[in-house]
């Protein structure tokens, strides 16, 4: 029989009179293996989200950019949205997106272009330097995620992809068509 008491440093189990400590793991944000195995679906998704976010933050920092700039470049890899469309895709207000684009323009990652169909509208596109950075970050982040998923069987990997895609598709459909196809780094 296993009973447990939790401390912030580790999880302790009393198993048939013996105390077993499961040390915290850096890969699980300080949680022990036993802690991770006992997660609910909500907790597991939250912890996985934190792990993916931390991985992307690390990659962004290695390239001396913020995670929001990384998301911006991820969105711009295959499209040239208007500022309004970009605000919807990033789920940010227009003034925040304007400041973000200003900073990315100063760094040479993106450029503003007049819209071919609406002279009042401005589109945002990656520069060659921004495209190179987007390719590098995408490749590195993809390798990081592949390493995270390596313990999964092929079947489990496909199931995870199918479930994640279904959740994301519902989110996109609920928030409207402005963000359709939003495939960013995060």
JSON list of C-alpha atoms in Angstrom, two decimals:
[
{"chain": "A", "resi": 1, "resn": "UNK", "atom": "CA", "xyz": [0.00, 0.00, 0.00]},
{"chain": "A", "resi": 2, "resn": "UNK", "atom": "CA", "xyz": [1.28, 3.43, -0.89]},
{"chain": "A", "resi": 3, "resn": "UNK", "atom": "CA", "xyz": [0.41, 6.60, 0.96]},
{"chain": "A", "resi": 4, "resn": "UNK", "atom": "CA", "xyz": [1.95, 9.90, 0.19]},
{"chain": "A", "resi": 5, "resn": "UNK", "atom": "CA", "xyz": [2.74, 13.26, 1.61]},
{"chain": "A", "resi": 6, "resn": "UNK", "atom": "CA", "xyz": [3.96, 16.03, -0.60]},
{"chain": "A", "resi": 7, "resn": "UNK", "atom": "CA", "xyz": [6.63, 18.61, 0.10]},
{"chain": "A", "resi": 8, "resn": "UNK", "atom": "CA", "xyz": [7.83, 21.29, -2.28]},
{"chain": "A", "resi": 9, "resn": "UNK", "atom": "CA", "xyz": [11.18, 19.54, -2.70]},
{"chain": "A", "resi": 10, "resn": "UNK", "atom": "CA", "xyz": [10.09, 15.99, -3.40]},
{"chain": "A", "resi": 11, "resn": "UNK", "atom": "CA", "xyz": [7.29, 13.45, -3.10]},
{"chain": "A", "resi": 12, "resn": "UNK", "atom": "CA", "xyz": [7.61, 10.90, -0.32]},
{"chain": "A", "resi": 13, "resn": "UNK", "atom": "CA", "xyz": [5.88, 7.51, -0.39]},
{"chain": "A", "resi": 14, "resn": "UNK", "atom": "CA", "xyz": [5.67, 5.05, 2.46]},
{"chain": "A", "resi": 15, "resn": "UNK", "atom": "CA", "xyz": [5.69, 1.62, 0.86]},
{"chain": "A", "resi": 16, "resn": "UNK", "atom": "CA", "xyz": [5.39, -1.35, 3.19]},
{"chain": "A", "resi": 17, "resn": "UNK", "atom": "CA", "xyz": [7.20, 0.50, 5.95]},
{"chain": "A", "resi": 18, "resn": "UNK", "atom": "CA", "xyz": [9.96, 1.86, 3.68]},
{"chain": "A", "resi": 19, "resn": "UNK", "atom": "CA", "xyz": [10.11, 5.50, 2.68]},
{"chain": "A", "resi": 20, "resn": "UNK", "atom": "CA", "xyz": [10.88, 6.06, -1.00]},
{"chain": "A", "resi": 21, "resn": "UNK", "atom": "CA", "xyz": [11.84, 9.53, -2.22]},
{"chain": "A", "resi": 22, "resn": "UNK", "atom": "CA", "xyz": [11.37, 10.50, -5.83]},
{"chain": "A", "resi": 23, "resn": "UNK", "atom": "CA", "xyz": [13.72, 13.40, -6.55]},
{"chain": "A", "resi": 24, "resn": "UNK", "atom": "CA", "xyz": [12.45, 16.40, -8.47]},
{"chain": "A", "resi": 25, "resn": "UNK", "atom": "CA", "xyz": [13.24, 16.32, -12.17]},
{"chain": "A", "resi": 26, "resn": "UNK", "atom": "CA", "xyz": [14.31, 19.44, -14.12]},
{"chain": "A", "resi": 27, "resn": "UNK", "atom": "CA", "xyz": [12.43, 18.13, -17.18]},
{"chain": "A", "resi": 28, "resn": "UNK", "atom": "CA", "xyz": [9.16, 18.24, -15.24]},
{"chain": "A", "resi": 29, "resn": "UNK", "atom": "CA", "xyz": [9.58, 21.65, -13.67]},
{"chain": "A", "resi": 30, "resn": "UNK", "atom": "CA", "xyz": [10.74, 20.23, -10.35]},
{"chain": "A", "resi": 31, "resn": "UNK", "atom": "CA", "xyz": [8.03, 17.56, -10.12]},
{"chain": "A", "resi": 32, "resn": "UNK", "atom": "CA", "xyz": [9.07, 14.01, -9.35]},
{"chain": "A", "resi": 33, "resn": "UNK", "atom": "CA", "xyz": [8.33, 11.08, -11.66]},
{"chain": "A", "resi": 34, "resn": "UNK", "atom": "CA", "xyz": [5.61, 9.94, -9.24]},
{"chain": "A", "resi": 35, "resn": "UNK", "atom": "CA", "xyz": [4.06, 13.43, -9.32]},
{"chain": "A", "resi": 36, "resn": "UNK", "atom": "CA", "xyz": [3.93, 13.39, -13.11]},
{"chain": "A", "resi": 37, "resn": "UNK", "atom": "CA", "xyz": [2.42, 9.91, -13.26]},
{"chain": "A", "resi": 38, "resn": "UNK", "atom": "CA", "xyz": [-0.45, 11.03, -11.00]},
{"chain": "A", "resi": 39, "resn": "UNK", "atom": "CA", "xyz": [-1.48, 14.09, -13.04]},
{"chain": "A", "resi": 40, "resn": "UNK", "atom": "CA", "xyz": [-5.06, 14.66, -14.14]},
{"chain": "A", "resi": 41, "resn": "UNK", "atom": "CA", "xyz": [-5.72, 15.50, -17.80]},
{"chain": "A", "resi": 42, "resn": "UNK", "atom": "CA", "xyz": [-5.95, 19.21, -16.95]},
{"chain": "A", "resi": 43, "resn": "UNK", "atom": "CA", "xyz": [-2.71, 19.16, -14.98]},
{"chain": "A", "resi": 44, "resn": "UNK", "atom": "CA", "xyz": [-0.94, 17.07, -17.62]},
{"chain": "A", "resi": 45, "resn": "UNK", "atom": "CA", "xyz": [-1.96, 19.47, -20.39]},
{"chain": "A", "resi": 46, "resn": "UNK", "atom": "CA", "xyz": [-0.94, 22.47, -18.30]},
{"chain": "A", "resi": 47, "resn": "UNK", "atom": "CA", "xyz": [2.45, 20.93, -17.49]},
{"chain": "A", "resi": 48, "resn": "UNK", "atom": "CA", "xyz": [2.99, 19.96, -21.14]},
{"chain": "A", "resi": 49, "resn": "UNK", "atom": "CA", "xyz": [2.08, 23.50, -22.18]},
{"chain": "A", "resi": 50, "resn": "UNK", "atom": "CA", "xyz": [4.59, 24.92, -19.69]},
{"chain": "A", "resi": 51, "resn": "UNK", "atom": "CA", "xyz": [7.28, 22.57, -21.02]},
{"chain": "A", "resi": 52, "resn": "UNK", "atom": "CA", "xyz": [6.63, 23.50, -24.66]},
{"chain": "A", "resi": 53, "resn": "UNK", "atom": "CA", "xyz": [6.47, 27.21, -23.78]},
{"chain": "A", "resi": 54, "resn": "UNK", "atom": "CA", "xyz": [9.76, 27.01, -21.85]},
{"chain": "A", "resi": 55, "resn": "UNK", "atom": "CA", "xyz": [11.37, 25.22, -24.81]},
{"chain": "A", "resi": 56, "resn": "UNK", "atom": "CA", "xyz": [10.23, 27.95, -27.20]},
{"chain": "A", "resi": 57, "resn": "UNK", "atom": "CA", "xyz": [11.32, 30.68, -24.78]},
{"chain": "A", "resi": 58, "resn": "UNK", "atom": "CA", "xyz": [14.78, 29.12, -24.60]},
{"chain": "A", "resi": 59, "resn": "UNK", "atom": "CA", "xyz": [15.05, 29.00, -28.40]},
{"chain": "A", "resi": 60, "resn": "UNK", "atom": "CA", "xyz": [13.86, 32.60, -28.70]},
{"chain": "A", "resi": 61, "resn": "UNK", "atom": "CA", "xyz": [16.41, 33.75, -26.10]},
{"chain": "A", "resi": 62, "resn": "UNK", "atom": "CA", "xyz": [19.20, 31.93, -27.96]},
{"chain": "A", "resi": 63, "resn": "UNK", "atom": "CA", "xyz": [18.34, 34.11, -30.97]},
{"chain": "A", "resi": 64, "resn": "UNK", "atom": "CA", "xyz": [18.03, 37.25, -28.82]},
{"chain": "A", "resi": 65, "resn": "UNK", "atom": "CA", "xyz": [14.34, 37.75, -29.56]},
{"chain": "A", "resi": 66, "resn": "UNK", "atom": "CA", "xyz": [11.23, 37.68, -27.42]},
{"chain": "A", "resi": 67, "resn": "UNK", "atom": "CA", "xyz": [8.78, 34.83, -27.62]},
{"chain": "A", "resi": 68, "resn": "UNK", "atom": "CA", "xyz": [6.21, 37.24, -29.11]},
{"chain": "A", "resi": 69, "resn": "UNK", "atom": "CA", "xyz": [8.61, 38.16, -31.94]},
{"chain": "A", "resi": 70, "resn": "UNK", "atom": "CA", "xyz": [9.15, 34.43, -32.46]},
{"chain": "A", "resi": 71, "resn": "UNK", "atom": "CA", "xyz": [5.38, 33.93, -32.71]},
{"chain": "A", "resi": 72, "resn": "UNK", "atom": "CA", "xyz": [5.17, 36.86, -35.13]},
{"chain": "A", "resi": 73, "resn": "UNK", "atom": "CA", "xyz": [7.78, 35.30, -37.42]},
{"chain": "A", "resi": 74, "resn": "UNK", "atom": "CA", "xyz": [6.04, 31.94, -37.18]},
{"chain": "A", "resi": 75, "resn": "UNK", "atom": "CA", "xyz": [2.82, 33.48, -38.41]},
{"chain": "A", "resi": 76, "resn": "UNK", "atom": "CA", "xyz": [4.55, 35.39, -41.21]},
{"chain": "A", "resi": 77, "resn": "UNK", "atom": "CA", "xyz": [6.34, 32.32, -42.61]},
{"chain": "A", "resi": 78, "resn": "UNK", "atom": "CA", "xyz": [3.58, 31.63, -45.11]},
{"chain": "A", "resi": 79, "resn": "UNK", "atom": "CA", "xyz": [1.43, 34.75, -45.28]},
{"chain": "A", "resi": 80, "resn": "UNK", "atom": "CA", "xyz": [1.42, 38.55, -45.36]},
{"chain": "A", "resi": 81, "resn": "UNK", "atom": "CA", "xyz": [-1.48, 39.59, -43.14]},
{"chain": "A", "resi": 82, "resn": "UNK", "atom": "CA", "xyz": [-2.80, 43.08, -42.59]},
{"chain": "A", "resi": 83, "resn": "UNK", "atom": "CA", "xyz": [-2.19, 44.62, -39.18]},
{"chain": "A", "resi": 84, "resn": "UNK", "atom": "CA", "xyz": [-5.80, 43.81, -38.21]},
{"chain": "A", "resi": 85, "resn": "UNK", "atom": "CA", "xyz": [-5.41, 40.18, -39.28]},
{"chain": "A", "resi": 86, "resn": "UNK", "atom": "CA", "xyz": [-2.11, 39.98, -37.42]},
{"chain": "A", "resi": 87, "resn": "UNK", "atom": "CA", "xyz": [-3.76, 41.31, -34.25]},
{"chain": "A", "resi": 88, "resn": "UNK", "atom": "CA", "xyz": [-6.40, 38.58, -34.52]},
{"chain": "A", "resi": 89, "resn": "UNK", "atom": "CA", "xyz": [-3.80, 35.86, -35.17]},
{"chain": "A", "resi": 90, "resn": "UNK", "atom": "CA", "xyz": [-1.69, 36.95, -32.20]},
{"chain": "A", "resi": 91, "resn": "UNK", "atom": "CA", "xyz": [-4.76, 37.62, -30.05]},
{"chain": "A", "resi": 92, "resn": "UNK", "atom": "CA", "xyz": [-3.36, 41.06, -29.18]},
{"chain": "A", "resi": 93, "resn": "UNK", "atom": "CA", "xyz": [-4.85, 44.53, -29.45]},
{"chain": "A", "resi": 94, "resn": "UNK", "atom": "CA", "xyz": [-3.90, 46.66, -32.45]},
{"chain": "A", "resi": 95, "resn": "UNK", "atom": "CA", "xyz": [-1.67, 49.05, -30.50]},
{"chain": "A", "resi": 96, "resn": "UNK", "atom": "CA", "xyz": [0.37, 46.16, -29.08]},
{"chain": "A", "resi": 97, "resn": "UNK", "atom": "CA", "xyz": [0.78, 44.68, -32.57]},
{"chain": "A", "resi": 98, "resn": "UNK", "atom": "CA", "xyz": [1.83, 48.06, -33.94]},
{"chain": "A", "resi": 99, "resn": "UNK", "atom": "CA", "xyz": [4.58, 48.34, -31.31]},
{"chain": "A", "resi": 100, "resn": "UNK", "atom": "CA", "xyz": [5.64, 44.73, -31.90]},
{"chain": "A", "resi": 101, "resn": "UNK", "atom": "CA", "xyz": [5.90, 45.29, -35.66]},
{"chain": "A", "resi": 102, "resn": "UNK", "atom": "CA", "xyz": [7.80, 48.57, -35.11]},
{"chain": "A", "resi": 103, "resn": "UNK", "atom": "CA", "xyz": [10.40, 46.71, -33.01]},
{"chain": "A", "resi": 104, "resn": "UNK", "atom": "CA", "xyz": [10.65, 43.87, -35.55]},
{"chain": "A", "resi": 105, "resn": "UNK", "atom": "CA", "xyz": [11.10, 46.41, -38.39]},
{"chain": "A", "resi": 106, "resn": "UNK", "atom": "CA", "xyz": [13.93, 48.12, -36.47]},
{"chain": "A", "resi": 107, "resn": "UNK", "atom": "CA", "xyz": [15.63, 44.74, -36.00]},
{"chain": "A", "resi": 108, "resn": "UNK", "atom": "CA", "xyz": [15.31, 44.02, -39.73]},
{"chain": "A", "resi": 109, "resn": "UNK", "atom": "CA", "xyz": [13.01, 41.00, -39.34]},
{"chain": "A", "resi": 110, "resn": "UNK", "atom": "CA", "xyz": [9.84, 42.32, -40.99]},
{"chain": "A", "resi": 111, "resn": "UNK", "atom": "CA", "xyz": [8.71, 45.02, -43.37]},
{"chain": "A", "resi": 112, "resn": "UNK", "atom": "CA", "xyz": [5.46, 46.87, -43.90]},
{"chain": "A", "resi": 113, "resn": "UNK", "atom": "CA", "xyz": [4.05, 46.86, -47.42]},
{"chain": "A", "resi": 114, "resn": "UNK", "atom": "CA", "xyz": [1.05, 48.65, -48.91]},
{"chain": "A", "resi": 115, "resn": "UNK", "atom": "CA", "xyz": [-1.87, 46.37, -49.64]},
{"chain": "A", "resi": 116, "resn": "UNK", "atom": "CA", "xyz": [-2.47, 45.71, -53.34]},
{"chain": "A", "resi": 117, "resn": "UNK", "atom": "CA", "xyz": [-6.24, 45.68, -52.77]},
{"chain": "A", "resi": 118, "resn": "UNK", "atom": "CA", "xyz": [-6.80, 48.40, -50.14]},
{"chain": "A", "resi": 119, "resn": "UNK", "atom": "CA", "xyz": [-4.63, 51.52, -50.15]},
{"chain": "A", "resi": 120, "resn": "UNK", "atom": "CA", "xyz": [-5.61, 52.26, -46.52]},
{"chain": "A", "resi": 121, "resn": "UNK", "atom": "CA", "xyz": [-4.29, 48.91, -45.39]},
{"chain": "A", "resi": 122, "resn": "UNK", "atom": "CA", "xyz": [-0.73, 47.79, -44.64]},
{"chain": "A", "resi": 123, "resn": "UNK", "atom": "CA", "xyz": [0.53, 44.22, -44.86]},
{"chain": "A", "resi": 124, "resn": "UNK", "atom": "CA", "xyz": [3.41, 42.77, -42.85]},
{"chain": "A", "resi": 125, "resn": "UNK", "atom": "CA", "xyz": [5.99, 40.39, -44.36]},
{"chain": "A", "resi": 126, "resn": "UNK", "atom": "CA", "xyz": [9.24, 38.78, -43.31]},
{"chain": "A", "resi": 127, "resn": "UNK", "atom": "CA", "xyz": [12.49, 40.19, -44.67]},
{"chain": "A", "resi": 128, "resn": "UNK", "atom": "CA", "xyz": [15.19, 37.80, -45.88]},
{"chain": "A", "resi": 129, "resn": "UNK", "atom": "CA", "xyz": [16.83, 38.06, -42.44]},
{"chain": "A", "resi": 130, "resn": "UNK", "atom": "CA", "xyz": [13.51, 37.40, -40.71]},
{"chain": "A", "resi": 131, "resn": "UNK", "atom": "CA", "xyz": [12.86, 34.40, -42.94]},
{"chain": "A", "resi": 132, "resn": "UNK", "atom": "CA", "xyz": [16.31, 32.95, -42.13]},
{"chain": "A", "resi": 133, "resn": "UNK", "atom": "CA", "xyz": [15.64, 33.37, -38.42]},
{"chain": "A", "resi": 134, "resn": "UNK", "atom": "CA", "xyz": [12.17, 31.81, -38.74]},
{"chain": "A", "resi": 135, "resn": "UNK", "atom": "CA", "xyz": [13.65, 28.80, -40.57]},
{"chain": "A", "resi": 136, "resn": "UNK", "atom": "CA", "xyz": [16.38, 28.39, -37.93]},
{"chain": "A", "resi": 137, "resn": "UNK", "atom": "CA", "xyz": [14.02, 28.68, -34.96]},
{"chain": "A", "resi": 138, "resn": "UNK", "atom": "CA", "xyz": [11.46, 26.38, -36.58]},
{"chain": "A", "resi": 139, "resn": "UNK", "atom": "CA", "xyz": [14.09, 23.72, -37.25]},
{"chain": "A", "resi": 140, "resn": "UNK", "atom": "CA", "xyz": [15.62, 23.93, -33.77]},
{"chain": "A", "resi": 141, "resn": "UNK", "atom": "CA", "xyz": [12.25, 24.01, -32.00]},
{"chain": "A", "resi": 142, "resn": "UNK", "atom": "CA", "xyz": [11.04, 21.09, -34.13]},
{"chain": "A", "resi": 143, "resn": "UNK", "atom": "CA", "xyz": [14.07, 19.05, -33.06]},
{"chain": "A", "resi": 144, "resn": "UNK", "atom": "CA", "xyz": [13.41, 19.94, -29.42]},
{"chain": "A", "resi": 145, "resn": "UNK", "atom": "CA", "xyz": [9.79, 18.78, -29.68]},
{"chain": "A", "resi": 146, "resn": "UNK", "atom": "CA", "xyz": [10.81, 15.58, -31.47]},
{"chain": "A", "resi": 147, "resn": "UNK", "atom": "CA", "xyz": [13.13, 14.81, -28.53]},
{"chain": "A", "resi": 148, "resn": "UNK", "atom": "CA", "xyz": [10.28, 15.45, -26.09]},
{"chain": "A", "resi": 149, "resn": "UNK", "atom": "CA", "xyz": [8.01, 13.08, -28.01]},
{"chain": "A", "resi": 150, "resn": "UNK", "atom": "CA", "xyz": [10.67, 10.40, -28.62]},
{"chain": "A", "resi": 151, "resn": "UNK", "atom": "CA", "xyz": [9.41, 8.16, -25.77]},
{"chain": "A", "resi": 152, "resn": "UNK", "atom": "CA", "xyz": [5.99, 7.86, -27.45]},
{"chain": "A", "resi": 153, "resn": "UNK", "atom": "CA", "xyz": [5.18, 4.96, -29.73]},
{"chain": "A", "resi": 154, "resn": "UNK", "atom": "CA", "xyz": [4.30, 5.85, -33.31]},
{"chain": "A", "resi": 155, "resn": "UNK", "atom": "CA", "xyz": [0.64, 5.14, -32.52]},
{"chain": "A", "resi": 156, "resn": "UNK", "atom": "CA", "xyz": [0.68, 7.38, -29.42]},
{"chain": "A", "resi": 157, "resn": "UNK", "atom": "CA", "xyz": [2.42, 10.14, -31.39]},
{"chain": "A", "resi": 158, "resn": "UNK", "atom": "CA", "xyz": [-0.30, 10.02, -34.05]},
{"chain": "A", "resi": 159, "resn": "UNK", "atom": "CA", "xyz": [-2.99, 10.02, -31.35]},
{"chain": "A", "resi": 160, "resn": "UNK", "atom": "CA", "xyz": [-1.42, 13.05, -29.67]},
{"chain": "A", "resi": 161, "resn": "UNK", "atom": "CA", "xyz": [-1.29, 14.88, -33.01]},
{"chain": "A", "resi": 162, "resn": "UNK", "atom": "CA", "xyz": [-4.92, 13.98, -33.80]},
{"chain": "A", "resi": 163, "resn": "UNK", "atom": "CA", "xyz": [-6.17, 15.10, -30.37]},
{"chain": "A", "resi": 164, "resn": "UNK", "atom": "CA", "xyz": [-4.14, 18.32, -30.34]},
{"chain": "A", "resi": 165, "resn": "UNK", "atom": "CA", "xyz": [-5.31, 19.15, -33.87]},
{"chain": "A", "resi": 166, "resn": "UNK", "atom": "CA", "xyz": [-8.96, 18.61, -32.89]},
{"chain": "A", "resi": 167, "resn": "UNK", "atom": "CA", "xyz": [-8.63, 20.87, -29.83]},
{"chain": "A", "resi": 168, "resn": "UNK", "atom": "CA", "xyz": [-6.89, 23.58, -31.87]},
{"chain": "A", "resi": 169, "resn": "UNK", "atom": "CA", "xyz": [-9.41, 23.35, -34.72]},
{"chain": "A", "resi": 170, "resn": "UNK", "atom": "CA", "xyz": [-12.26, 23.87, -32.30]},
{"chain": "A", "resi": 171, "resn": "UNK", "atom": "CA", "xyz": [-10.48, 26.86, -30.75]},
{"chain": "A", "resi": 172, "resn": "UNK", "atom": "CA", "xyz": [-9.94, 28.42, -34.18]},
{"chain": "A", "resi": 173, "resn": "UNK", "atom": "CA", "xyz": [-13.57, 27.86, -35.20]},
{"chain": "A", "resi": 174, "resn": "UNK", "atom": "CA", "xyz": [-14.84, 29.38, -31.95]},
{"chain": "A", "resi": 175, "resn": "UNK", "atom": "CA", "xyz": [-12.74, 32.52, -32.20]},
{"chain": "A", "resi": 176, "resn": "UNK", "atom": "CA", "xyz": [-13.58, 33.26, -35.83]},
{"chain": "A", "resi": 177, "resn": "UNK", "atom": "CA", "xyz": [-12.23, 33.09, -39.33]},
{"chain": "A", "resi": 178, "resn": "UNK", "atom": "CA", "xyz": [-9.63, 35.89, -38.94]},
{"chain": "A", "resi": 179, "resn": "UNK", "atom": "CA", "xyz": [-7.25, 33.40, -37.39]},
{"chain": "A", "resi": 180, "resn": "UNK", "atom": "CA", "xyz": [-7.98, 30.45, -39.68]},
{"chain": "A", "resi": 181, "resn": "UNK", "atom": "CA", "xyz": [-4.83, 28.53, -40.38]},
{"chain": "A", "resi": 182, "resn": "UNK", "atom": "CA", "xyz": [-2.85, 30.15, -37.57]},
{"chain": "A", "resi": 183, "resn": "UNK", "atom": "CA", "xyz": [0.15, 27.88, -37.44]},
{"chain": "A", "resi": 184, "resn": "UNK", "atom": "CA", "xyz": [2.72, 29.63, -35.36]},
{"chain": "A", "resi": 185, "resn": "UNK", "atom": "CA", "xyz": [5.54, 28.35, -33.24]},
{"chain": "A", "resi": 186, "resn": "UNK", "atom": "CA", "xyz": [3.40, 28.39, -30.16]}
]
